[in-house]
């Protein structure tokens, strides 16, 4: 089963320098094990665009959909046997100590 981790944090957010080696080690270890398929940081929410199509017309809004202090700063796509394993893996993510990790299963019909 595939799961996506949405790595969230409050704005403004500046990760402490000492976190960088921890994140790199987690990425390297989980990628090497075959559990982490891909992932990356995201550009700042101010650079986002949100769109919807209504009555055949596209409406574009600058910025993120939600006006909230908590922003999605990155993602990881992982392969786990079940939700419990995915949650345990997310708990080991270094950002879980500073922010929030939302764990969601990828919808596969």
C-alpha atoms as an extended CHARMM CRD file, in Angstrom:
* protein
*
       109  EXT
         1         1  UNK       CA              0.0000000000        0.0000000000        0.0000000000  PROA      1               0.0000000000
         2         2  UNK       CA              1.1860000000        3.4950000000       -0.7270000000  PROA      2               0.0000000000
         3         3  UNK       CA              0.8520000000        6.3230000000        1.7810000000  PROA      3               0.0000000000
         4         4  UNK       CA              1.6720000000        9.9880000000        1.5070000000  PROA      4               0.0000000000
         5         5  UNK       CA              3.0630000000       11.9900000000        4.3760000000  PROA      5               0.0000000000
         6         6  UNK       CA              2.1590000000       15.6590000000        4.2820000000  PROA      6               0.0000000000
         7         7  UNK       CA              4.8680000000       17.3860000000        6.2970000000  PROA      7               0.0000000000
         8         8  UNK       CA              3.2350000000       20.4300000000        7.8990000000  PROA      8               0.0000000000
         9         9  UNK       CA              4.5280000000       23.2720000000       10.0270000000  PROA      9               0.0000000000
        10        10  UNK       CA              3.3900000000       26.6290000000       11.3000000000  PROA      10              0.0000000000
        11        11  UNK       CA              4.3800000000       29.7680000000        9.4400000000  PROA      11              0.0000000000
        12        12  UNK       CA              6.8120000000       31.3770000000        9.6730000000  PROA      12              0.0000000000
        13        13  UNK       CA              9.1350000000       28.3920000000        9.9080000000  PROA      13              0.0000000000
        14        14  UNK       CA             12.8950000000       28.2570000000        9.8340000000  PROA      14              0.0000000000
        15        15  UNK       CA             14.2250000000       24.7620000000       10.5070000000  PROA      15              0.0000000000
        16        16  UNK       CA             17.0870000000       24.6760000000       12.9760000000  PROA      16              0.0000000000
        17        17  UNK       CA             20.4810000000       23.8430000000       11.4650000000  PROA      17              0.0000000000
        18        18  UNK       CA             20.8110000000       20.6960000000       13.5700000000  PROA      18              0.0000000000
        19        19  UNK       CA             17.6670000000       19.2470000000       11.9470000000  PROA      19              0.0000000000
        20        20  UNK       CA             19.2110000000       19.1100000000        8.4560000000  PROA      20              0.0000000000
        21        21  UNK       CA             21.4710000000       16.0660000000        9.0920000000  PROA      21              0.0000000000
        22        22  UNK       CA             18.5650000000       14.2330000000       10.8040000000  PROA      22              0.0000000000
        23        23  UNK       CA             16.2590000000       14.7530000000        7.8230000000  PROA      23              0.0000000000
        24        24  UNK       CA             18.9590000000       13.6810000000        5.3400000000  PROA      24              0.0000000000
        25        25  UNK       CA             19.6840000000       10.5520000000        7.4100000000  PROA      25              0.0000000000
        26        26  UNK       CA             15.9450000000        9.6630000000        7.5780000000  PROA      26              0.0000000000
        27        27  UNK       CA             15.5600000000       10.1810000000        3.8100000000  PROA      27              0.0000000000
        28        28  UNK       CA             18.6760000000        8.1260000000        3.0230000000  PROA      28              0.0000000000
        29        29  UNK       CA             17.7140000000        5.2880000000        5.3680000000  PROA      29              0.0000000000
        30        30  UNK       CA             14.0740000000        4.9910000000        4.2630000000  PROA      30              0.0000000000
        31        31  UNK       CA             14.9870000000        5.2930000000        0.5730000000  PROA      31              0.0000000000
        32        32  UNK       CA             17.7060000000        2.6410000000        0.9040000000  PROA      32              0.0000000000
        33        33  UNK       CA             15.2300000000        0.2890000000        2.6090000000  PROA      33              0.0000000000
        34        34  UNK       CA             12.8160000000        0.6920000000       -0.3260000000  PROA      34              0.0000000000
        35        35  UNK       CA             10.0650000000        2.1320000000        1.8960000000  PROA      35              0.0000000000
        36        36  UNK       CA             10.3520000000        5.7540000000        0.7100000000  PROA      36              0.0000000000
        37        37  UNK       CA              9.5110000000        6.0480000000       -2.9810000000  PROA      37              0.0000000000
        38        38  UNK       CA              9.8950000000        9.8070000000       -3.4530000000  PROA      38              0.0000000000
        39        39  UNK       CA              9.4220000000       13.1120000000       -1.7210000000  PROA      39              0.0000000000
        40        40  UNK       CA             10.6610000000       16.6540000000       -1.5060000000  PROA      40              0.0000000000
        41        41  UNK       CA             10.1870000000       20.0460000000        0.0590000000  PROA      41              0.0000000000
        42        42  UNK       CA              7.6420000000       22.3850000000       -1.4910000000  PROA      42              0.0000000000
        43        43  UNK       CA              8.0800000000       25.9830000000       -2.5670000000  PROA      43              0.0000000000
        44        44  UNK       CA              6.5510000000       28.5710000000       -0.1770000000  PROA      44              0.0000000000
        45        45  UNK       CA              2.7290000000       28.7400000000       -0.0570000000  PROA      45              0.0000000000
        46        46  UNK       CA              2.8310000000       32.3270000000       -1.2950000000  PROA      46              0.0000000000
        47        47  UNK       CA              3.9610000000       30.9550000000       -4.6710000000  PROA      47              0.0000000000
        48        48  UNK       CA              1.0040000000       28.5570000000       -4.9340000000  PROA      48              0.0000000000
        49        49  UNK       CA             -2.0200000000       28.9550000000       -7.1400000000  PROA      49              0.0000000000
        50        50  UNK       CA             -5.3770000000       27.4090000000       -6.4020000000  PROA      50              0.0000000000
        51        51  UNK       CA             -7.8200000000       26.8050000000       -9.2050000000  PROA      51              0.0000000000
        52        52  UNK       CA            -11.3160000000       25.5400000000       -9.7390000000  PROA      52              0.0000000000
        53        53  UNK       CA            -13.5050000000       25.1990000000      -12.7910000000  PROA      53              0.0000000000
        54        54  UNK       CA            -17.0960000000       26.3830000000      -12.4420000000  PROA      54              0.0000000000
        55        55  UNK       CA            -19.5930000000       26.5570000000      -15.2940000000  PROA      55              0.0000000000
        56        56  UNK       CA            -16.7710000000       25.8370000000      -17.7200000000  PROA      56              0.0000000000
        57        57  UNK       CA            -14.6650000000       28.7650000000      -16.4980000000  PROA      57              0.0000000000
        58        58  UNK       CA            -11.3780000000       28.4610000000      -14.6660000000  PROA      58              0.0000000000
        59        59  UNK       CA            -11.0270000000       30.6100000000      -11.5550000000  PROA      59              0.0000000000
        60        60  UNK       CA             -7.4710000000       31.0550000000      -10.2840000000  PROA      60              0.0000000000
        61        61  UNK       CA             -6.5120000000       32.3420000000       -6.8570000000  PROA      61              0.0000000000
        62        62  UNK       CA             -2.9720000000       33.2390000000       -5.8340000000  PROA      62              0.0000000000
        63        63  UNK       CA             -1.7360000000       31.4460000000       -2.7480000000  PROA      63              0.0000000000
        64        64  UNK       CA             -2.8550000000       28.3270000000       -0.9110000000  PROA      64              0.0000000000
        65        65  UNK       CA             -6.4670000000       27.1740000000       -0.6420000000  PROA      65              0.0000000000
        66        66  UNK       CA             -6.6290000000       27.3860000000        3.1440000000  PROA      66              0.0000000000
        67        67  UNK       CA             -5.8860000000       30.5700000000        5.0370000000  PROA      67              0.0000000000
        68        68  UNK       CA             -4.2170000000       29.0000000000        8.0440000000  PROA      68              0.0000000000
        69        69  UNK       CA             -0.9710000000       29.2320000000        9.9980000000  PROA      69              0.0000000000
        70        70  UNK       CA             -0.1880000000       25.5610000000        9.3070000000  PROA      70              0.0000000000
        71        71  UNK       CA              1.2480000000       24.9520000000        5.8300000000  PROA      71              0.0000000000
        72        72  UNK       CA              2.3220000000       21.8570000000        3.9140000000  PROA      72              0.0000000000
        73        73  UNK       CA              6.0790000000       22.1960000000        3.5900000000  PROA      73              0.0000000000
        74        74  UNK       CA              6.8460000000       18.8890000000        1.9060000000  PROA      74              0.0000000000
        75        75  UNK       CA              5.7400000000       15.3420000000        1.2140000000  PROA      75              0.0000000000
        76        76  UNK       CA              7.0000000000       11.7840000000        1.2010000000  PROA      76              0.0000000000
        77        77  UNK       CA              5.4480000000        8.8920000000       -0.7120000000  PROA      77              0.0000000000
        78        78  UNK       CA              6.0910000000        5.6000000000        1.0680000000  PROA      78              0.0000000000
        79        79  UNK       CA              5.2500000000        1.9200000000        0.7150000000  PROA      79              0.0000000000
        80        80  UNK       CA              3.9650000000        0.2100000000        3.8790000000  PROA      80              0.0000000000
        81        81  UNK       CA              1.9450000000       -2.8950000000        4.7130000000  PROA      81              0.0000000000
        82        82  UNK       CA             -0.7880000000       -0.9500000000        6.5140000000  PROA      82              0.0000000000
        83        83  UNK       CA             -1.6930000000        2.3190000000        8.2420000000  PROA      83              0.0000000000
        84        84  UNK       CA             -0.0790000000        1.2490000000       11.5150000000  PROA      84              0.0000000000
        85        85  UNK       CA              3.2730000000        0.7290000000        9.8060000000  PROA      85              0.0000000000
        86        86  UNK       CA              2.9230000000        4.0560000000        7.9750000000  PROA      86              0.0000000000
        87        87  UNK       CA              2.1570000000        5.9000000000       11.2310000000  PROA      87              0.0000000000
        88        88  UNK       CA              5.1440000000        4.2510000000       12.9300000000  PROA      88              0.0000000000
        89        89  UNK       CA              7.3520000000        5.3200000000       10.0250000000  PROA      89              0.0000000000
        90        90  UNK       CA              5.9970000000        8.8940000000       10.1290000000  PROA      90              0.0000000000
        91        91  UNK       CA              6.7290000000        9.0320000000       13.8670000000  PROA      91              0.0000000000
        92        92  UNK       CA             10.4200000000        8.5350000000       13.0200000000  PROA      92              0.0000000000
        93        93  UNK       CA             10.4180000000       11.4990000000       10.6040000000  PROA      93              0.0000000000
        94        94  UNK       CA             12.5150000000       14.3060000000       12.1280000000  PROA      94              0.0000000000
        95        95  UNK       CA              9.8410000000       16.8980000000       11.2820000000  PROA      95              0.0000000000
        96        96  UNK       CA              7.3630000000       15.0720000000       13.5380000000  PROA      96              0.0000000000
        97        97  UNK       CA              9.2320000000       16.7040000000       16.4450000000  PROA      97              0.0000000000
        98        98  UNK       CA              8.7540000000       20.2380000000       15.0860000000  PROA      98              0.0000000000
        99        99  UNK       CA              5.5500000000       20.1020000000       13.0820000000  PROA      99              0.0000000000
       100       100  UNK       CA              2.8370000000       17.6710000000       12.0670000000  PROA      100             0.0000000000
       101       101  UNK       CA              2.8320000000       14.7100000000        9.6950000000  PROA      101             0.0000000000
       102       102  UNK       CA             -0.5210000000       13.9070000000        8.0930000000  PROA      102             0.0000000000
       103       103  UNK       CA             -0.5710000000       10.2730000000        6.9210000000  PROA      103             0.0000000000
       104       104  UNK       CA             -3.0080000000        9.3490000000        4.1500000000  PROA      104             0.0000000000
       105       105  UNK       CA             -3.3330000000        6.1990000000        2.0990000000  PROA      105             0.0000000000
       106       106  UNK       CA             -3.1840000000        6.6740000000       -1.6550000000  PROA      106             0.0000000000
       107       107  UNK       CA             -6.5180000000        5.7680000000       -3.2170000000  PROA      107             0.0000000000
       108       108  UNK       CA             -6.1340000000        2.7200000000       -5.4600000000  PROA      108             0.0000000000
       109       109  UNK       CA             -9.4210000000        1.3450000000       -6.8350000000  PROA      109             0.0000000000
